[in-house]
Short mmCIF file of C-alpha atoms in Angstrom, two decimals:
data_model
loop_
_atom_site.label_atom_id
_atom_site.label_comp_id
_atom_site.label_asym_id
_atom_site.label_seq_id
_atom_site.Cartn_x
_atom_site.Cartn_y
_atom_site.Cartn_z
CA UNK U 1 0.12 -0.17 0.19
CA UNK U 2 2.74 2.50 1.07
CA UNK U 3 4.60 1.74 -2.48
CA UNK U 4 1.51 3.07 -4.21
CA UNK U 5 1.54 6.38 -2.09
CA UNK U 6 5.21 6.76 -2.49
CA UNK U 7 4.83 6.48 -6.17
CA UNK U 8 2.11 8.86 -6.57
CA UNK U 9 4.10 11.44 -4.40
CA UNK U 10 6.99 11.22 -6.37
CA UNK U 11 5.42 11.51 -9.92
CA UNK U 12 3.35 14.75 -8.60
CA UNK U 13 6.73 16.04 -7.43
CA UNK U 14 8.35 15.60 -10.57
CA UNK U 15 5.34 16.65 -12.97
CA UNK U 16 4.76 19.78 -11.08
CA UNK U 17 8.24 21.04 -12.26
CA UNK U 18 6.62 21.14 -15.58
CA UNK U 19 3.68 23.13 -14.35
CA UNK U 20 3.73 26.88 -13.82
CA UNK U 21 3.88 27.02 -10.32
CA UNK U 22 5.58 29.94 -8.45
CA UNK U 23 9.27 30.06 -8.09
CA UNK U 24 9.27 29.20 -4.47
CA UNK U 25 7.46 25.94 -5.03
CA UNK U 26 9.95 25.19 -7.99
CA UNK U 27 12.75 25.75 -5.48
CA UNK U 28 11.46 23.39 -2.82
CA UNK U 29 10.69 20.65 -5.17
CA UNK U 30 14.19 20.64 -6.69
CA UNK U 31 15.38 20.65 -2.90
CA UNK U 32 13.31 17.53 -2.59
CA UNK U 33 14.55 15.76 -5.50
CA UNK U 34 18.14 16.85 -5.00
CA UNK U 35 17.97 15.46 -1.69
CA UNK U 36 16.74 11.98 -3.01
CA UNK U 37 19.36 12.12 -6.10
CA UNK U 38 22.37 12.68 -3.56
CA UNK U 39 21.44 9.23 -1.84
CA UNK U 40 22.59 6.53 -4.44
CA UNK U 41 20.88 3.53 -2.04
CA UNK U 42 17.64 5.36 -2.39
CA UNK U 43 17.88 6.40 -6.08
CA UNK U 44 18.70 2.40 -6.66
CA UNK U 45 15.86 1.38 -4.47
CA UNK U 46 13.44 3.89 -6.27
CA UNK U 47 14.59 2.56 -9.76
CA UNK U 48 14.13 -1.00 -8.57
CA UNK U 49 11.04 -0.81 -6.97
CA UNK U 50 9.27 1.73 -9.80
CA UNK U 51 11.21 1.66 -13.07
CA UNK U 52 12.29 -2.08 -13.04
CA UNK U 53 8.95 -3.74 -11.84
CA UNK U 54 6.29 -1.84 -12.97
CA UNK U 55 4.98 0.40 -15.68
CA UNK U 56 5.94 3.65 -13.82
CA UNK U 57 9.54 4.78 -14.65
CA UNK U 58 9.88 7.47 -11.82
CA UNK U 59 13.72 7.63 -11.70
CA UNK U 60 13.68 8.03 -15.73
CA UNK U 61 11.21 10.59 -15.44
CA UNK U 62 13.07 12.46 -12.77
CA UNK U 63 16.08 12.55 -15.00
CA UNK U 64 14.52 13.91 -18.07
CA UNK U 65 12.81 16.56 -15.86
CA UNK U 66 16.05 17.59 -13.88
CA UNK U 67 17.70 17.58 -17.40
CA UNK U 68 15.37 20.03 -18.98
CA UNK U 69 15.63 22.18 -15.81
CA UNK U 70 19.76 22.47 -16.28
CA UNK U 71 19.63 22.88 -19.95
CA UNK U 72 17.20 25.90 -19.66
CA UNK U 73 19.21 26.99 -16.64
CA UNK U 74 22.33 26.88 -18.95
CA UNK U 75 20.24 28.72 -22.10
CA UNK U 76 19.29 31.33 -19.43
CA UNK U 77 22.52 31.80 -18.16
CA UNK U 78 23.96 32.44 -21.97
CA UNK U 79 21.45 34.51 -22.72
CA UNK U 80 22.03 36.65 -19.78
CA UNK U 81 25.68 36.61 -20.23
CA UNK U 82 24.91 38.11 -23.75
CA UNK U 83 22.57 40.79 -22.58
CA UNK U 84 25.07 41.74 -19.93
CA UNK U 85 27.57 42.12 -22.68
CA UNK U 86 25.72 44.50 -24.30
CA UNK U 87 25.02 46.64 -21.80
#
């Protein structure tokens, strides 16, 4: 039973980063996900429980969403560098 709740909670966290929530909410979610990602044992457990055994690919979705955020941040940073250079 608890596995279902964890699956739902993690899915909501990951999907909330793709929504138009306030900045403080996205920062909070990223902090929670950072905590999860820094624990290799937990990450391995989540992968084995969800990505490896069920149709839900929580760890894959987590990696994809974080990669998009990093890519967006890098693009924003490059754009800001260009703007600041031309000032």
